[in-house]
PDB file of C-alpha atoms and ligand atoms in Angstrom:
ATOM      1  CA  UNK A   1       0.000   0.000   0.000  1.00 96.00           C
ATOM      2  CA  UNK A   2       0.722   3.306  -0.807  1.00 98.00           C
ATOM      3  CA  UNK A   3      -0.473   7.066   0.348  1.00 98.00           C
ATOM      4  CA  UNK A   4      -0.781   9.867  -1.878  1.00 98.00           C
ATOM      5  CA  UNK A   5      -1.584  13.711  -1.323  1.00 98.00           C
ATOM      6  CA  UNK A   6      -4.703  14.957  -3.089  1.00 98.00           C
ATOM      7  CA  UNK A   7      -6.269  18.200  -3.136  1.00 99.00           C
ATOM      8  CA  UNK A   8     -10.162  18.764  -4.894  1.00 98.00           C
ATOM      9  CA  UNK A   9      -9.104  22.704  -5.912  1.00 98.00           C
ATOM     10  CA  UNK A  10     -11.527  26.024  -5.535  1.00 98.00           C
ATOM     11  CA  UNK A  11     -12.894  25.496  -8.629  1.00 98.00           C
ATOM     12  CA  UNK A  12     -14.048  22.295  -8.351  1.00 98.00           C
ATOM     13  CA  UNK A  13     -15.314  22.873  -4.666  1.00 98.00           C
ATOM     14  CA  UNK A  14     -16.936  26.108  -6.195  1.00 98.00           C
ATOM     15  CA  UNK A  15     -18.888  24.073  -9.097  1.00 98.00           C
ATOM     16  CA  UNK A  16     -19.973  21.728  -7.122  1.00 98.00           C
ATOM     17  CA  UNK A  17     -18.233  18.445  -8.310  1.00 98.00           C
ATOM     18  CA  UNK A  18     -16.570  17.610  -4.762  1.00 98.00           C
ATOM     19  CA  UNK A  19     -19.069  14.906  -4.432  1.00 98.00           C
ATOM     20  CA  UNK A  20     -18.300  13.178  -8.197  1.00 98.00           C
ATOM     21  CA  UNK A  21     -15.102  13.396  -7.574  1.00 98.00           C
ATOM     22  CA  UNK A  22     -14.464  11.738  -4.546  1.00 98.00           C
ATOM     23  CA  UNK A  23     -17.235   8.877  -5.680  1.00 98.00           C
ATOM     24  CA  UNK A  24     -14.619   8.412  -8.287  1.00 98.00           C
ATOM     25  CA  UNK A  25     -12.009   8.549  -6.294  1.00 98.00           C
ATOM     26  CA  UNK A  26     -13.368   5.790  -3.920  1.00 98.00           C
ATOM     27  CA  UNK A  27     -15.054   3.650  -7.242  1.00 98.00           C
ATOM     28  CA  UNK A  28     -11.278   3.664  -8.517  1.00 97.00           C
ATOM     29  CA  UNK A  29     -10.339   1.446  -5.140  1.00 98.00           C
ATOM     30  CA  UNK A  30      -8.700   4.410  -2.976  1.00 98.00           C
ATOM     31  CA  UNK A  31      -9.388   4.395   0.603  1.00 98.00           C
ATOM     32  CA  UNK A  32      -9.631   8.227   2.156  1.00 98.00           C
ATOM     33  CA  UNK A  33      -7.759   8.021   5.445  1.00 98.00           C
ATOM     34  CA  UNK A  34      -7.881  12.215   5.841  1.00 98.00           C
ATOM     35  CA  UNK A  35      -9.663  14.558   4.696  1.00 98.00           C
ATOM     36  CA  UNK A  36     -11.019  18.108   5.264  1.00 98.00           C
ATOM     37  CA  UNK A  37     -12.451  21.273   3.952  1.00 98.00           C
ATOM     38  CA  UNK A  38     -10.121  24.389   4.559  1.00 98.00           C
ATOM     39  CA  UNK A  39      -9.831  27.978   2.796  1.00 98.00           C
ATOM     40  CA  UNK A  40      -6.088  28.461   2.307  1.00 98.00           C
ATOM     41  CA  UNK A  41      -3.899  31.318   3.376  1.00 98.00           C
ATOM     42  CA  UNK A  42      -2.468  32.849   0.672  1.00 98.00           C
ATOM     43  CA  UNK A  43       0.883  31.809   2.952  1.00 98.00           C
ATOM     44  CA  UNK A  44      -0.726  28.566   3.533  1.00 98.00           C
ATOM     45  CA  UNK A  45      -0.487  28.143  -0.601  1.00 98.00           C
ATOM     46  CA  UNK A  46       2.829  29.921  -0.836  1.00 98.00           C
ATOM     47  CA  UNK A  47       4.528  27.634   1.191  1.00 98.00           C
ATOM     48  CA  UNK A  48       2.620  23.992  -0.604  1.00 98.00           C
ATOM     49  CA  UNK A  49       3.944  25.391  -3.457  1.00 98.00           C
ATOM     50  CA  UNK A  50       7.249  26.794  -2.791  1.00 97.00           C
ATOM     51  CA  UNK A  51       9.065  24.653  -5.573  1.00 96.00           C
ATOM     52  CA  UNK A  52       7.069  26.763  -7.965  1.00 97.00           C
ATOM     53  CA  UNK A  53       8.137  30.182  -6.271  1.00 97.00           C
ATOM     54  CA  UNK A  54      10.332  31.297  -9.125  1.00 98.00           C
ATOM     55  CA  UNK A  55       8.201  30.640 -11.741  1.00 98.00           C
ATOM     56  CA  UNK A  56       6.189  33.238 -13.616  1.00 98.00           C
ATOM     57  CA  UNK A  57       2.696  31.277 -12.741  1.00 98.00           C
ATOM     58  CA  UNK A  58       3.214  30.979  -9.232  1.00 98.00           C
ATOM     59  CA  UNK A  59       1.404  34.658  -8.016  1.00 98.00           C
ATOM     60  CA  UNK A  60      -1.309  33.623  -9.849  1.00 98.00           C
ATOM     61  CA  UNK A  61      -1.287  29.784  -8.126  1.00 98.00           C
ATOM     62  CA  UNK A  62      -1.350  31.438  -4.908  1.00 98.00           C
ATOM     63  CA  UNK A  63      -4.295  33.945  -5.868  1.00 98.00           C
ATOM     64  CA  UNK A  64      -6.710  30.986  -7.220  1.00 98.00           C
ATOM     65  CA  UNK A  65      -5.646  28.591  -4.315  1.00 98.00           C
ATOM     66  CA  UNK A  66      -6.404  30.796  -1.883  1.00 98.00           C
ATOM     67  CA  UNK A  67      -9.719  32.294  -3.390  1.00 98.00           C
ATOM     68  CA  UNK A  68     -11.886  29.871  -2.070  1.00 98.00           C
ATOM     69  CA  UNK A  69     -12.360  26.524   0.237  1.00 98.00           C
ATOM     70  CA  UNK A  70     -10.589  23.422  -1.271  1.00 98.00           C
ATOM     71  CA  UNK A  71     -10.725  19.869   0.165  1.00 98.00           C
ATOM     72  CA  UNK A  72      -7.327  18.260   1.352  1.00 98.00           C
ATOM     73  CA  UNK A  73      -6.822  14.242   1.217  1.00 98.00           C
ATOM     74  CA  UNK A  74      -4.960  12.000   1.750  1.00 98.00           C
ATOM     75  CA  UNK A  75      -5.355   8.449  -0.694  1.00 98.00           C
ATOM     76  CA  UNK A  76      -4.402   5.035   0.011  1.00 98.00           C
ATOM     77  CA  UNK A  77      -4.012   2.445  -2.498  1.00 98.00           C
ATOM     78  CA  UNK A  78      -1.549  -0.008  -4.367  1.00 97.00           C
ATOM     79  CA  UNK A  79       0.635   2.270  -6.294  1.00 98.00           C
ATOM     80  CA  UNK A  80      -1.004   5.585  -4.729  1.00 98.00           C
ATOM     81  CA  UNK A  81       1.188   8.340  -6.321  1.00 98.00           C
ATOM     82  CA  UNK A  82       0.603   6.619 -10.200  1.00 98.00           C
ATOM     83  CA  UNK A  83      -2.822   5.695 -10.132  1.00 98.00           C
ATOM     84  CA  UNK A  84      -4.319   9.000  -8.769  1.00 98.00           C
ATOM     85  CA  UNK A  85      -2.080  10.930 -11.392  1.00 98.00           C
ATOM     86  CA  UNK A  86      -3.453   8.794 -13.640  1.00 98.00           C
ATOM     87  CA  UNK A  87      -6.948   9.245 -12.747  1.00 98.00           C
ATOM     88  CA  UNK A  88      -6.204  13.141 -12.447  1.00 98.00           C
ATOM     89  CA  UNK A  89      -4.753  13.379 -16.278  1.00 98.00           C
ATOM     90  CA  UNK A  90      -2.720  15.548 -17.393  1.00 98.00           C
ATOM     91  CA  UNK A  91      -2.123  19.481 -16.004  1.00 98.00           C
ATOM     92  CA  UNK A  92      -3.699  21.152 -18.497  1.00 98.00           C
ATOM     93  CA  UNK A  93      -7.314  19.895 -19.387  1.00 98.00           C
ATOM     94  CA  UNK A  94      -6.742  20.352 -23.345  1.00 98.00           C
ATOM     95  CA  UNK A  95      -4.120  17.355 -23.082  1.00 98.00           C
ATOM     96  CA  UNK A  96      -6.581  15.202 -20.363  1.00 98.00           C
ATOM     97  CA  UNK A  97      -7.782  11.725 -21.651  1.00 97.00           C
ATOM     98  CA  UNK A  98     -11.869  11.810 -21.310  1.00 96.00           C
ATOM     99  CA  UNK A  99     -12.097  10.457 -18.313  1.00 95.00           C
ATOM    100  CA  UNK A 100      -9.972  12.003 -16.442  1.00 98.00           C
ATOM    101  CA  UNK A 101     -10.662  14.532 -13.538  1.00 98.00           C
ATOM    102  CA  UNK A 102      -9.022  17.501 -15.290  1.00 98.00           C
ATOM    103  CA  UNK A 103     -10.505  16.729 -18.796  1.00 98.00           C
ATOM    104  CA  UNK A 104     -14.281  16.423 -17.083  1.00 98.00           C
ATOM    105  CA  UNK A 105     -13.634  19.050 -14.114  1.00 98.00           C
ATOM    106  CA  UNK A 106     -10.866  21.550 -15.123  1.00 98.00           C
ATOM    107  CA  UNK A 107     -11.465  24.682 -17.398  1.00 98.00           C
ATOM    108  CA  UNK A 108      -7.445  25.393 -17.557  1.00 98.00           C
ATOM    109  CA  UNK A 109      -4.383  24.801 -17.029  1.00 98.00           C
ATOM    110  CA  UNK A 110      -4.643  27.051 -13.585  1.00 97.00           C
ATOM    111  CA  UNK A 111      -8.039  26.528 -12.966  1.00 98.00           C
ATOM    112  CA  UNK A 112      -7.519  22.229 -13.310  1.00 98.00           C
ATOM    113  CA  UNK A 113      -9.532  20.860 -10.244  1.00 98.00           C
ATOM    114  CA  UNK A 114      -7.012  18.733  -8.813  1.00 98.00           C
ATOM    115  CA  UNK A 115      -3.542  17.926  -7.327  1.00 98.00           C
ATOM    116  CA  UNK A 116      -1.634  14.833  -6.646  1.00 98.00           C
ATOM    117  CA  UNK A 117       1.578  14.401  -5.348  1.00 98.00           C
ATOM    118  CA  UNK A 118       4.382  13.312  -7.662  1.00 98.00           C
ATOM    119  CA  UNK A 119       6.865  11.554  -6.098  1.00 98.00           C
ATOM    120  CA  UNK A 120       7.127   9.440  -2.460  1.00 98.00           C
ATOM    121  CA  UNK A 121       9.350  12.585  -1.452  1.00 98.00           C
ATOM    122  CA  UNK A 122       6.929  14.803  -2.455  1.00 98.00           C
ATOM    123  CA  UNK A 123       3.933  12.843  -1.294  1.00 98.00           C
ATOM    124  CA  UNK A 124       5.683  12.642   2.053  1.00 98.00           C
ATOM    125  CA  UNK A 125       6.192  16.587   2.508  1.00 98.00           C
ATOM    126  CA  UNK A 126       2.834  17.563   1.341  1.00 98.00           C
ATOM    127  CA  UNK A 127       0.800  14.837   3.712  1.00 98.00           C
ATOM    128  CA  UNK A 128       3.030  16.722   6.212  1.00 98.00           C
ATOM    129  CA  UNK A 129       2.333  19.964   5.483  1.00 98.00           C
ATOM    130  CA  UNK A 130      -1.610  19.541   5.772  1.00 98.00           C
ATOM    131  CA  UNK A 131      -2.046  16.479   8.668  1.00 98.00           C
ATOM    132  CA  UNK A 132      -0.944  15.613  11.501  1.00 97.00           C
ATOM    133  CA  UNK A 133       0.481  12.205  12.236  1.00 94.00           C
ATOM    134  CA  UNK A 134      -2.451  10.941  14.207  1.00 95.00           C
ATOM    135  CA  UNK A 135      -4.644  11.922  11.467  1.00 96.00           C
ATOM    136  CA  UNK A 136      -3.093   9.541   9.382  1.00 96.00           C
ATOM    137  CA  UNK A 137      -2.731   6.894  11.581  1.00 91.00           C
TER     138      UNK A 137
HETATM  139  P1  LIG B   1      -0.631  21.328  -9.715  1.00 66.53           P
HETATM  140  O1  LIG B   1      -0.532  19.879 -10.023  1.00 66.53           O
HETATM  141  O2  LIG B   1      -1.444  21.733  -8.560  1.00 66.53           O
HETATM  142  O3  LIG B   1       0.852  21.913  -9.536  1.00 66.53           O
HETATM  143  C1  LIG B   1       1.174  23.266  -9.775  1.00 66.53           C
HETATM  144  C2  LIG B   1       0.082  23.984 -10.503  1.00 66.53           C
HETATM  145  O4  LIG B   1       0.465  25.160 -11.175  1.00 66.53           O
HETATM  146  C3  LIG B   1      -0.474  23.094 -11.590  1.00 66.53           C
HETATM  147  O5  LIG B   1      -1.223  22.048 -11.026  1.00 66.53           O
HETATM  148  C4  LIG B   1      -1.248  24.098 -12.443  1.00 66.53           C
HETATM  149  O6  LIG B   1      -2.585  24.259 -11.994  1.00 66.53           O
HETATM  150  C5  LIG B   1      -0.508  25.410 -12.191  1.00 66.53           C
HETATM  151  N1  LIG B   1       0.163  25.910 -13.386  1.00 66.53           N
HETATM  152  C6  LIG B   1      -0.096  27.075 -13.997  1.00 66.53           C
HETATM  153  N2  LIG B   1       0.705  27.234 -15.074  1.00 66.53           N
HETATM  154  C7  LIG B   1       1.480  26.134 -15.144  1.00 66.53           C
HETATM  155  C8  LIG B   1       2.503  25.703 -16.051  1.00 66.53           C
HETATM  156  N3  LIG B   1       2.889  26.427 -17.087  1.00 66.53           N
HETATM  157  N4  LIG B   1       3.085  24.487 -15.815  1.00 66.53           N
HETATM  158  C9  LIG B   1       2.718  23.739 -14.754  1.00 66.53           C
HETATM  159  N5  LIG B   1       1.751  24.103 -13.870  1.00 66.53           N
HETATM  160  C10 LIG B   1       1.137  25.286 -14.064  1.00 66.53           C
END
């Protein structure tokens, strides 16, 4: 078993898809062992994303992430990281397989619906950065 970090962004929380998306989420064979409903900081972004801080998109990642309630998880499953990349598609919704979260949720590349982690390193910092340990026990 493996444990990924997920995020269901503003938009999607703001068009109301939360639900078909985590009915997908759990259909697909995940099991959510955390989740929960917070508006961001526009620190609290800043500092998810600080790999991104030099690059010309992040202001704007920062602005949308933090303009409304999104809903943090985290997944568990065989092959975690993969499969829910896999069922996100890829970052920008014109080059998302139908199917996919971002090709049936996302509008644009910065308004895309979801995250995933993409690595165990990075799946590892990001769980930390929104739980605490005994809410993933
Ligand atoms: P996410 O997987 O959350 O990781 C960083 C986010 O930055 C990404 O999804 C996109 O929503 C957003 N973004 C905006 N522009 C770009 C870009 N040119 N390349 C990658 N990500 C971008």
């Amino acid at each position: 078993m493996e444990r990924t970090f997920a995020i269901i962004k503003p938009d999607a929380v703001k068009n109301g898809v939360t639900g078909q998306i985590l009915a997908r989420i759990e259909q697909q064979g995940f099991r959510i062992v955390a989740m929960r409903l917070q508006h961001l900081s526009r620190s609290d972004a800043a500092g998810f994303y600080h790999v991104h801080r030099e690059k010309p998109f992040f202001g704007g990642l920062t602005d949308f992430m933090s303009s409304a309630p999104c809903v943090l998880l985290c997944l568990e499953a065989p092959d975690a990281i993969r499969a829910w990349r896999a069922l996100m598609g890829a970052t920008n919704p014109a080059n998302a397989e139908p199917g996919t979260m971002r090709k049936d949720f996302g509008a644009s590349i910065d308004n895309n619906a979801t995250h995933g982690s993409d690595a165990p390193e990075t799946a590892a910092f990001e769980l930390s950065y929104f739980f605490r340990g005994m809410e993933l026990a």
